């Protein structure tokens, strides 16, 4: 099933879209006419701004991390939540945000992005606060070890450790993340499945599921709309030691056995070098008889979800709807 985020404001739903006369109409998310003016203007500004910045790989990862912590990276920096607290389990730090206006009815384990190299758990407080209030799920973000200082399997191991803690709390556990975090969330779900532990649902935003690079990532080139082909390849090289096969199912879940996974919600933009990852994974999930919904945002850049855009607000609402739907079915 494919869900398209349309050009005019509307709720994202699992039902077919209709034209002005009430007839079912198939929308092509790759049609340039569906790209909102707001999205196109934002992309042009972002491309100009990022193209003027120094080469990310000209300095040590530590320097980039410090700059991003000051709000100097490509993404807006969320304000710190006054309701968040740090906890630790088996040397893995977890950032917990409980719903404040309703009873907690489960856990959403969030895994941040950043190419396995950048990012940290407290960069997403505002998004996770909204998620907690909209769904009643306690949001727990994982501060996993980063590459290249801690290459594979350090990061995935930390995420599994966090998931074990989450399941030990009792109640449903759902998982998700963006970019590298979506990759780690899917790997974690597969690891738990093989151990006989099932999460209730997965939210996978703009993930990288083939670390040898899908065609869209290989052919994207040097246009610096968040990611370039070189960036994706360098991030993967940071994560995976050279003696490992990047296409191993334990590293690239696109090649893994996917049956037995919970319902999945995938979201990606058409101007994302990683779009093939979501397109390919969606159809592999369906062929494994895993319920999968795919939301495609016309013109959306890589992880457009983190910007103040209409397509981001719609994708967030669709995410909350998916999580609430899963929770209602498990109640």
mmCIF file of N, CA and C in Angstrom, residues 104-232:
data_model
loop_
_atom_site.group_PDB
_atom_site.id
_atom_site.type_symbol
_atom_site.label_atom_id
_atom_site.label_comp_id
_atom_site.label_asym_id
_atom_site.label_seq_id
_atom_site.Cartn_x
_atom_site.Cartn_y
_atom_site.Cartn_z
ATOM 1 N N UNK A 104 0.442 6.716 30.579
ATOM 2 C CA UNK A 104 1.392 6.030 29.692
ATOM 3 C C UNK A 104 0.854 4.650 29.335
ATOM 4 N N UNK A 105 0.865 4.341 28.038
ATOM 5 C CA UNK A 105 0.328 3.036 27.625
ATOM 6 C C UNK A 105 1.326 2.187 26.833
ATOM 7 N N UNK A 106 2.585 2.541 26.893
ATOM 8 C CA UNK A 106 3.611 1.763 26.219
ATOM 9 C C UNK A 106 4.868 2.590 26.048
ATOM 10 N N UNK A 107 5.822 2.043 25.291
ATOM 11 C CA UNK A 107 7.101 2.707 25.052
ATOM 12 C C UNK A 107 7.355 2.821 23.557
ATOM 13 N N UNK A 108 7.809 4.000 23.153
ATOM 14 C CA UNK A 108 8.319 4.185 21.796
ATOM 15 C C UNK A 108 9.827 4.366 21.899
ATOM 16 N N UNK A 109 10.571 3.382 21.426
ATOM 17 C CA UNK A 109 12.036 3.440 21.468
ATOM 18 C C UNK A 109 12.533 4.146 20.212
ATOM 19 N N UNK A 110 13.122 5.328 20.407
ATOM 20 C CA UNK A 110 13.576 6.152 19.283
ATOM 21 C C UNK A 110 15.089 6.028 19.124
ATOM 22 N N UNK A 111 15.516 5.902 17.867
ATOM 23 C CA UNK A 111 16.952 5.813 17.559
ATOM 24 C C UNK A 111 17.288 6.929 16.573
ATOM 25 N N UNK A 112 18.156 7.830 16.998
ATOM 26 C CA UNK A 112 18.432 9.030 16.196
ATOM 27 C C UNK A 112 19.300 8.725 14.985
ATOM 28 N N UNK A 113 19.242 9.652 14.022
ATOM 29 C CA UNK A 113 20.065 9.547 12.827
ATOM 30 C C UNK A 113 21.377 10.305 12.977
ATOM 31 N N UNK A 114 22.056 10.468 11.835
ATOM 32 C CA UNK A 114 23.348 11.142 11.831
ATOM 33 C C UNK A 114 24.441 10.318 11.184
ATOM 34 N N UNK A 115 24.041 9.398 10.308
ATOM 35 C CA UNK A 115 25.034 8.613 9.587
ATOM 36 C C UNK A 115 25.882 7.732 10.476
ATOM 37 N N UNK A 116 25.309 7.284 11.598
ATOM 38 C CA UNK A 116 26.032 6.458 12.575
ATOM 39 C C UNK A 116 27.251 7.187 13.149
ATOM 40 N N UNK A 117 27.429 8.447 12.772
ATOM 41 C CA UNK A 117 28.634 9.216 13.106
ATOM 42 C C UNK A 117 28.316 10.448 13.942
ATOM 43 N N UNK A 118 27.176 11.058 13.679
ATOM 44 C CA UNK A 118 26.779 12.285 14.362
ATOM 45 C C UNK A 118 25.453 12.069 15.095
ATOM 46 N N UNK A 119 24.996 13.107 15.779
ATOM 47 C CA UNK A 119 23.701 13.067 16.443
ATOM 48 C C UNK A 119 23.793 12.595 17.885
ATOM 49 N N UNK A 120 22.748 12.895 18.650
ATOM 50 C CA UNK A 120 22.654 12.446 20.034
ATOM 51 C C UNK A 120 21.200 12.451 20.459
ATOM 52 N N UNK A 121 20.926 11.733 21.535
ATOM 53 C CA UNK A 121 19.545 11.461 21.927
ATOM 54 C C UNK A 121 18.769 12.718 22.296
ATOM 55 N N UNK A 122 19.431 13.731 22.819
ATOM 56 C CA UNK A 122 18.701 14.924 23.278
ATOM 57 C C UNK A 122 18.525 15.973 22.188
ATOM 58 N N UNK A 123 18.738 15.609 20.928
ATOM 59 C CA UNK A 123 18.495 16.523 19.821
ATOM 60 C C UNK A 123 17.042 16.497 19.354
ATOM 61 N N UNK A 124 16.224 15.608 19.918
ATOM 62 C CA UNK A 124 14.887 15.382 19.367
ATOM 63 C C UNK A 124 13.795 15.542 20.413
ATOM 64 N N UNK A 125 14.070 16.309 21.456
ATOM 65 C CA UNK A 125 13.120 16.425 22.563
ATOM 66 C C UNK A 125 11.747 16.921 22.123
ATOM 67 N N UNK A 126 11.693 17.961 21.304
ATOM 68 C CA UNK A 126 10.403 18.551 20.930
ATOM 69 C C UNK A 126 9.555 17.561 20.135
ATOM 70 N N UNK A 127 10.171 16.887 19.177
ATOM 71 C CA UNK A 127 9.450 15.903 18.368
ATOM 72 C C UNK A 127 8.941 14.772 19.247
ATOM 73 N N UNK A 128 9.779 14.298 20.161
ATOM 74 C CA UNK A 128 9.385 13.173 21.003
ATOM 75 C C UNK A 128 8.381 13.586 22.073
ATOM 76 N N UNK A 129 8.449 14.828 22.504
ATOM 77 C CA UNK A 129 7.443 15.335 23.432
ATOM 78 C C UNK A 129 6.060 15.340 22.772
ATOM 79 N N UNK A 130 6.007 15.816 21.540
ATOM 80 C CA UNK A 130 4.733 15.825 20.815
ATOM 81 C C UNK A 130 4.228 14.403 20.591
ATOM 82 N N UNK A 131 5.150 13.497 20.271
ATOM 83 C CA UNK A 131 4.758 12.104 20.057
ATOM 84 C C UNK A 131 4.180 11.500 21.337
ATOM 85 N N UNK A 132 4.831 11.763 22.467
ATOM 86 C CA UNK A 132 4.357 11.216 23.740
ATOM 87 C C UNK A 132 2.955 11.712 24.060
ATOM 88 N N UNK A 133 2.701 13.007 23.840
ATOM 89 C CA UNK A 133 1.388 13.558 24.148
ATOM 90 C C UNK A 133 0.325 13.061 23.175
ATOM 91 N N UNK A 134 0.693 12.871 21.911
ATOM 92 C CA UNK A 134 -0.280 12.460 20.896
ATOM 93 C C UNK A 134 -0.640 10.989 20.988
ATOM 94 N N UNK A 135 0.262 10.173 21.545
ATOM 95 C CA UNK A 135 0.060 8.717 21.513
ATOM 96 C C UNK A 135 -0.048 8.069 22.889
ATOM 97 N N UNK A 136 0.395 8.752 23.939
ATOM 98 C CA UNK A 136 0.449 8.139 25.253
ATOM 99 C C UNK A 136 1.630 7.205 25.430
ATOM 100 N N UNK A 137 2.550 7.209 24.488
ATOM 101 C CA UNK A 137 3.747 6.373 24.587
ATOM 102 C C UNK A 137 4.880 7.152 25.251
ATOM 103 N N UNK A 138 5.557 6.529 26.183
ATOM 104 C CA UNK A 138 6.761 7.129 26.742
ATOM 105 C C UNK A 138 7.859 7.028 25.686
ATOM 106 N N UNK A 139 8.443 8.159 25.307
ATOM 107 C CA UNK A 139 9.487 8.180 24.287
ATOM 108 C C UNK A 139 10.843 7.997 24.953
ATOM 109 N N UNK A 140 11.592 7.016 24.469
ATOM 110 C CA UNK A 140 12.915 6.715 25.019
ATOM 111 C C UNK A 140 13.912 6.753 23.872
ATOM 112 N N UNK A 141 14.817 7.731 23.882
ATOM 113 C CA UNK A 141 15.797 7.881 22.811
ATOM 114 C C UNK A 141 17.146 7.320 23.245
ATOM 115 N N UNK A 142 17.794 6.593 22.346
ATOM 116 C CA UNK A 142 19.011 5.841 22.674
ATOM 117 C C UNK A 142 20.261 6.640 22.312
ATOM 118 N N UNK A 143 21.142 6.830 23.270
ATOM 119 C CA UNK A 143 22.426 7.488 23.021
ATOM 120 C C UNK A 143 23.477 6.413 22.726
ATOM 121 N N UNK A 144 23.373 5.814 21.556
ATOM 122 C CA UNK A 144 24.258 4.696 21.197
ATOM 123 C C UNK A 144 25.659 5.199 20.827
ATOM 124 N N UNK A 145 26.622 4.305 20.881
ATOM 125 C CA UNK A 145 27.998 4.655 20.531
ATOM 126 C C UNK A 145 28.104 4.955 19.031
ATOM 127 N N UNK A 146 28.938 5.944 18.714
ATOM 128 C CA UNK A 146 29.042 6.434 17.343
ATOM 129 C C UNK A 146 30.316 5.954 16.658
ATOM 130 N N UNK A 147 30.211 5.797 15.338
ATOM 131 C CA UNK A 147 31.363 5.510 14.482
ATOM 132 C C UNK A 147 32.041 6.845 14.130
ATOM 133 N N UNK A 148 33.278 6.829 13.667
ATOM 134 C CA UNK A 148 34.125 5.654 13.430
ATOM 135 C C UNK A 148 34.850 5.148 14.678
ATOM 136 N N UNK A 149 34.730 5.890 15.787
ATOM 137 C CA UNK A 149 35.404 5.444 17.006
ATOM 138 C C UNK A 149 34.867 4.097 17.477
ATOM 139 N N UNK A 150 33.570 3.876 17.244
ATOM 140 C CA UNK A 150 32.927 2.632 17.674
ATOM 141 C C UNK A 150 32.180 2.035 16.480
ATOM 142 N N UNK A 151 32.871 1.308 15.601
ATOM 143 C CA UNK A 151 32.230 0.787 14.390
ATOM 144 C C UNK A 151 31.298 -0.389 14.697
ATOM 145 N N UNK A 152 30.634 -0.845 13.671
ATOM 146 C CA UNK A 152 29.756 -1.998 13.750
ATOM 147 C C UNK A 152 30.490 -3.163 14.420
ATOM 148 N N UNK A 153 29.852 -3.838 15.394
ATOM 149 C CA UNK A 153 28.433 -3.786 15.772
ATOM 150 C C UNK A 153 28.149 -2.997 17.053
ATOM 151 N N UNK A 154 28.974 -2.019 17.401
ATOM 152 C CA UNK A 154 28.796 -1.303 18.670
ATOM 153 C C UNK A 154 27.441 -0.609 18.752
ATOM 154 N N UNK A 155 27.105 0.202 17.737
ATOM 155 C CA UNK A 155 25.836 0.927 17.747
ATOM 156 C C UNK A 155 24.635 -0.005 17.798
ATOM 157 N N UNK A 156 24.554 -1.002 16.894
ATOM 158 C CA UNK A 156 23.434 -1.939 16.958
ATOM 159 C C UNK A 156 23.337 -2.669 18.297
ATOM 160 N N UNK A 157 24.473 -3.012 18.882
ATOM 161 C CA UNK A 157 24.476 -3.697 20.174
ATOM 162 C C UNK A 157 23.847 -2.827 21.256
ATOM 163 N N UNK A 158 24.178 -1.527 21.246
ATOM 164 C CA UNK A 158 23.599 -0.602 22.230
ATOM 165 C C UNK A 158 22.091 -0.489 22.050
ATOM 166 N N UNK A 159 21.633 -0.502 20.803
ATOM 167 C CA UNK A 159 20.194 -0.388 20.540
ATOM 168 C C UNK A 159 19.450 -1.627 21.020
ATOM 169 N N UNK A 160 20.049 -2.794 20.850
ATOM 170 C CA UNK A 160 19.437 -4.018 21.361
ATOM 171 C C UNK A 160 19.388 -3.984 22.888
ATOM 172 N N UNK A 161 20.469 -3.502 23.502
ATOM 173 C CA UNK A 161 20.484 -3.357 24.966
ATOM 174 C C UNK A 161 19.353 -2.450 25.434
ATOM 175 N N UNK A 162 19.150 -1.337 24.730
ATOM 176 C CA UNK A 162 18.064 -0.418 25.075
ATOM 177 C C UNK A 162 16.707 -1.084 24.895
ATOM 178 N N UNK A 163 16.552 -1.871 23.832
ATOM 179 C CA UNK A 163 15.287 -2.548 23.589
ATOM 180 C C UNK A 163 14.993 -3.583 24.673
ATOM 181 N N UNK A 164 16.011 -4.280 25.113
ATOM 182 C CA UNK A 164 15.833 -5.260 26.199
ATOM 183 C C UNK A 164 15.308 -4.554 27.447
ATOM 184 N N UNK A 165 15.874 -3.379 27.744
ATOM 185 C CA UNK A 165 15.386 -2.593 28.887
ATOM 186 C C UNK A 165 13.926 -2.211 28.682
ATOM 187 N N UNK A 166 13.586 -1.766 27.472
ATOM 188 C CA UNK A 166 12.220 -1.317 27.201
ATOM 189 C C UNK A 166 11.223 -2.452 27.402
ATOM 190 N N UNK A 167 11.526 -3.627 26.893
ATOM 191 C CA UNK A 167 10.617 -4.762 27.048
ATOM 192 C C UNK A 167 10.497 -5.195 28.503
ATOM 193 N N UNK A 168 11.556 -4.991 29.276
ATOM 194 C CA UNK A 168 11.524 -5.376 30.689
ATOM 195 C C UNK A 168 10.571 -4.506 31.501
ATOM 196 N N UNK A 169 10.170 -3.342 30.945
ATOM 197 C CA UNK A 169 9.268 -2.459 31.671
ATOM 198 C C UNK A 169 7.825 -2.955 31.629
ATOM 199 N N UNK A 170 7.532 -3.907 30.757
ATOM 200 C CA UNK A 170 6.170 -4.392 30.587
ATOM 201 C C UNK A 170 5.396 -3.501 29.646
ATOM 202 N N UNK A 171 4.386 -4.062 28.992
ATOM 203 C CA UNK A 171 3.588 -3.279 28.064
ATOM 204 C C UNK A 171 4.168 -3.293 26.663
ATOM 205 N N UNK A 172 3.419 -2.750 25.692
ATOM 206 C CA UNK A 172 3.860 -2.755 24.294
ATOM 207 C C UNK A 172 5.098 -1.886 24.081
ATOM 208 N N UNK A 173 5.933 -2.306 23.147
ATOM 209 C CA UNK A 173 7.101 -1.530 22.741
ATOM 210 C C UNK A 173 7.047 -1.354 21.226
ATOM 211 N N UNK A 174 7.115 -0.101 20.799
ATOM 212 C CA UNK A 174 7.219 0.223 19.382
ATOM 213 C C UNK A 174 8.563 0.906 19.176
ATOM 214 N N UNK A 175 9.092 0.850 17.972
ATOM 215 C CA UNK A 175 10.419 1.406 17.718
ATOM 216 C C UNK A 175 10.420 2.222 16.440
ATOM 217 N N UNK A 176 11.402 3.105 16.333
ATOM 218 C CA UNK A 176 11.531 3.865 15.106
ATOM 219 C C UNK A 176 12.732 4.778 15.130
ATOM 220 N N UNK A 177 12.965 5.412 14.006
ATOM 221 C CA UNK A 177 14.081 6.345 13.892
ATOM 222 C C UNK A 177 14.124 6.934 12.503
ATOM 223 N N UNK A 178 15.110 7.781 12.279
ATOM 224 C CA UNK A 178 15.266 8.438 10.991
ATOM 225 C C UNK A 178 16.678 8.209 10.466
ATOM 226 N N UNK A 179 16.782 8.029 9.149
ATOM 227 C CA UNK A 179 18.066 7.868 8.480
ATOM 228 C C UNK A 179 18.828 6.673 9.062
ATOM 229 N N UNK A 180 20.027 6.890 9.598
ATOM 230 C CA UNK A 180 20.765 5.790 10.217
ATOM 231 C C UNK A 180 19.987 5.188 11.370
ATOM 232 N N UNK A 181 19.174 6.011 12.048
ATOM 233 C CA UNK A 181 18.363 5.507 13.150
ATOM 234 C C UNK A 181 17.286 4.550 12.688
ATOM 235 N N UNK A 182 16.722 4.776 11.492
ATOM 236 C CA UNK A 182 15.754 3.836 10.939
ATOM 237 C C UNK A 182 16.432 2.502 10.631
ATOM 238 N N UNK A 183 17.635 2.569 10.094
ATOM 239 C CA UNK A 183 18.423 1.359 9.842
ATOM 240 C C UNK A 183 18.634 0.581 11.135
ATOM 241 N N UNK A 184 19.028 1.286 12.201
ATOM 242 C CA UNK A 184 19.295 0.625 13.474
ATOM 243 C C UNK A 184 18.012 0.086 14.108
ATOM 244 N N UNK A 185 16.902 0.802 13.939
ATOM 245 C CA UNK A 185 15.632 0.321 14.470
ATOM 246 C C UNK A 185 15.219 -0.975 13.784
ATOM 247 N N UNK A 186 15.402 -1.044 12.468
ATOM 248 C CA UNK A 186 15.046 -2.255 11.735
ATOM 249 C C UNK A 186 15.964 -3.409 12.116
ATOM 250 N N UNK A 187 17.259 -3.148 12.227
ATOM 251 C CA UNK A 187 18.180 -4.203 12.668
ATOM 252 C C UNK A 187 17.811 -4.714 14.052
ATOM 253 N N UNK A 188 17.443 -3.790 14.945
ATOM 254 C CA UNK A 188 17.066 -4.174 16.303
ATOM 255 C C UNK A 188 15.824 -5.056 16.291
ATOM 256 N N UNK A 189 14.829 -4.674 15.493
ATOM 257 C CA UNK A 189 13.607 -5.469 15.398
ATOM 258 C C UNK A 189 13.897 -6.871 14.863
ATOM 259 N N UNK A 190 14.795 -6.971 13.890
ATOM 260 C CA UNK A 190 15.159 -8.277 13.335
ATOM 261 C C UNK A 190 15.897 -9.130 14.364
ATOM 262 N N UNK A 191 16.798 -8.508 15.111
ATOM 263 C CA UNK A 191 17.530 -9.239 16.151
ATOM 264 C C UNK A 191 16.572 -9.769 17.209
ATOM 265 N N UNK A 192 15.643 -8.925 17.640
ATOM 266 C CA UNK A 192 14.674 -9.341 18.659
ATOM 267 C C UNK A 192 13.749 -10.427 18.120
ATOM 268 N N UNK A 193 13.314 -10.284 16.874
ATOM 269 C CA UNK A 193 12.465 -11.313 16.264
ATOM 270 C C UNK A 193 13.142 -12.674 16.310
ATOM 271 N N UNK A 194 14.439 -12.694 15.987
ATOM 272 C CA UNK A 194 15.176 -13.954 15.985
ATOM 273 C C UNK A 194 15.338 -14.531 17.383
ATOM 274 N N UNK A 195 15.155 -13.681 18.402
ATOM 275 C CA UNK A 195 15.221 -14.128 19.788
ATOM 276 C C UNK A 195 13.839 -14.408 20.368
ATOM 277 N N UNK A 196 12.816 -14.323 19.499
ATOM 278 C CA UNK A 196 11.462 -14.605 19.939
ATOM 279 C C UNK A 196 10.772 -13.452 20.632
ATOM 280 N N UNK A 197 11.284 -12.240 20.465
ATOM 281 C CA UNK A 197 10.702 -11.051 21.084
ATOM 282 C C UNK A 197 10.188 -10.143 19.964
ATOM 283 N N UNK A 198 8.933 -9.770 20.035
ATOM 284 C CA UNK A 198 8.323 -8.999 18.954
ATOM 285 C C UNK A 198 7.918 -7.615 19.429
ATOM 286 N N UNK A 199 8.369 -6.581 18.730
ATOM 287 C CA UNK A 199 7.850 -5.239 18.997
ATOM 288 C C UNK A 199 6.517 -5.099 18.273
ATOM 289 N N UNK A 200 5.759 -4.074 18.637
ATOM 290 C CA UNK A 200 4.397 -3.941 18.128
ATOM 291 C C UNK A 200 4.312 -3.161 16.819
ATOM 292 N N UNK A 201 5.300 -2.332 16.520
ATOM 293 C CA UNK A 201 5.259 -1.542 15.296
ATOM 294 C C UNK A 201 6.578 -0.832 15.063
ATOM 295 N N UNK A 202 6.824 -0.461 13.810
ATOM 296 C CA UNK A 202 8.062 0.210 13.421
ATOM 297 C C UNK A 202 7.753 1.464 12.610
ATOM 298 N N UNK A 203 8.413 2.571 12.954
ATOM 299 C CA UNK A 203 8.356 3.813 12.181
ATOM 300 C C UNK A 203 9.734 4.037 11.578
ATOM 301 N N UNK A 204 9.823 4.022 10.258
ATOM 302 C CA UNK A 204 11.109 4.073 9.577
ATOM 303 C C UNK A 204 11.125 5.262 8.615
ATOM 304 N N UNK A 205 11.769 6.342 9.030
ATOM 305 C CA UNK A 205 11.804 7.574 8.242
ATOM 306 C C UNK A 205 13.123 7.704 7.486
ATOM 307 N N UNK A 206 13.039 7.723 6.166
ATOM 308 C CA UNK A 206 14.195 8.030 5.307
ATOM 309 C C UNK A 206 15.414 7.193 5.645
ATOM 310 N N UNK A 207 15.210 5.907 5.837
ATOM 311 C CA UNK A 207 16.298 5.041 6.285
ATOM 312 C C UNK A 207 17.257 4.620 5.193
ATOM 313 N N UNK A 208 18.438 4.190 5.631
ATOM 314 C CA UNK A 208 19.440 3.582 4.746
ATOM 315 C C UNK A 208 19.463 2.092 5.067
ATOM 316 N N UNK A 209 18.967 1.269 4.158
ATOM 317 C CA UNK A 209 18.827 -0.156 4.427
ATOM 318 C C UNK A 209 19.778 -1.017 3.598
ATOM 319 N N UNK A 210 20.534 -0.383 2.709
ATOM 320 C CA UNK A 210 21.564 -1.070 1.922
ATOM 321 C C UNK A 210 22.830 -0.224 2.003
ATOM 322 N N UNK A 211 23.767 -0.647 2.846
ATOM 323 C CA UNK A 211 24.979 0.152 3.078
ATOM 324 C C UNK A 211 25.982 0.025 1.943
ATOM 325 N N UNK A 212 25.664 -0.797 0.927
ATOM 326 C CA UNK A 212 26.475 -0.801 -0.289
ATOM 327 C C UNK A 212 25.945 0.213 -1.293
ATOM 328 N N UNK A 213 24.874 0.909 -0.934
ATOM 329 C CA UNK A 213 24.220 1.988 -1.678
ATOM 330 C C UNK A 213 23.266 1.476 -2.759
ATOM 331 N N UNK A 214 22.021 1.874 -2.633
ATOM 332 C CA UNK A 214 21.011 1.598 -3.649
ATOM 333 C C UNK A 214 21.255 2.501 -4.852
ATOM 334 N N UNK A 215 20.592 2.224 -5.998
ATOM 335 C CA UNK A 215 20.825 3.053 -7.190
ATOM 336 C C UNK A 215 20.583 4.544 -6.967
ATOM 337 N N UNK A 216 19.544 4.914 -6.234
ATOM 338 C CA UNK A 216 19.287 6.343 -6.043
ATOM 339 C C UNK A 216 20.427 7.009 -5.292
ATOM 340 N N UNK A 217 21.008 6.323 -4.326
ATOM 341 C CA UNK A 217 22.134 6.889 -3.583
ATOM 342 C C UNK A 217 23.389 6.945 -4.449
ATOM 343 N N UNK A 218 23.618 5.919 -5.243
ATOM 344 C CA UNK A 218 24.804 5.880 -6.113
ATOM 345 C C UNK A 218 24.756 6.957 -7.190
ATOM 346 N N UNK A 219 23.561 7.235 -7.678
ATOM 347 C CA UNK A 219 23.415 8.143 -8.822
ATOM 348 C C UNK A 219 23.086 9.574 -8.430
ATOM 349 N N UNK A 220 22.959 9.854 -7.143
ATOM 350 C CA UNK A 220 22.567 11.187 -6.704
ATOM 351 C C UNK A 220 23.613 12.231 -7.076
ATOM 352 N N UNK A 221 24.879 11.926 -6.837
ATOM 353 C CA UNK A 221 25.953 12.860 -7.185
ATOM 354 C C UNK A 221 26.319 13.796 -6.050
ATOM 355 N N UNK A 222 26.758 15.004 -6.397
ATOM 356 C CA UNK A 222 27.336 15.928 -5.426
ATOM 357 C C UNK A 222 26.382 17.036 -4.986
ATOM 358 N N UNK A 223 25.126 16.983 -5.417
ATOM 359 C CA UNK A 223 24.163 18.015 -5.017
ATOM 360 C C UNK A 223 23.923 17.896 -3.518
ATOM 361 N N UNK A 224 24.246 18.933 -2.783
ATOM 362 C CA UNK A 224 24.299 18.866 -1.318
ATOM 363 C C UNK A 224 22.969 19.270 -0.687
ATOM 364 N N UNK A 225 21.953 18.460 -0.915
ATOM 365 C CA UNK A 225 20.655 18.654 -0.293
ATOM 366 C C UNK A 225 20.597 17.694 0.903
ATOM 367 N N UNK A 226 21.294 18.069 1.970
ATOM 368 C CA UNK A 226 21.571 17.271 3.170
ATOM 369 C C UNK A 226 22.640 16.233 2.879
ATOM 370 N N UNK A 227 22.366 15.289 1.965
ATOM 371 C CA UNK A 227 23.301 14.203 1.685
ATOM 372 C C UNK A 227 23.787 14.245 0.242
ATOM 373 N N UNK A 228 25.030 13.826 0.021
ATOM 374 C CA UNK A 228 25.552 13.550 -1.312
ATOM 375 C C UNK A 228 25.890 12.069 -1.385
ATOM 376 N N UNK A 229 26.181 11.595 -2.587
ATOM 377 C CA UNK A 229 26.602 10.199 -2.732
ATOM 378 C C UNK A 229 27.852 9.923 -1.898
ATOM 379 N N UNK A 230 28.784 10.858 -1.935
ATOM 380 C CA UNK A 230 30.011 10.689 -1.154
ATOM 381 C C UNK A 230 29.712 10.596 0.332
ATOM 382 N N UNK A 231 28.762 11.406 0.812
ATOM 383 C CA UNK A 231 28.400 11.375 2.227
ATOM 384 C C UNK A 231 27.879 10.005 2.635
ATOM 385 N N UNK A 232 26.945 9.474 1.843
ATOM 386 C CA UNK A 232 26.359 8.177 2.186
ATOM 387 C C UNK A 232 27.440 7.106 2.239
#
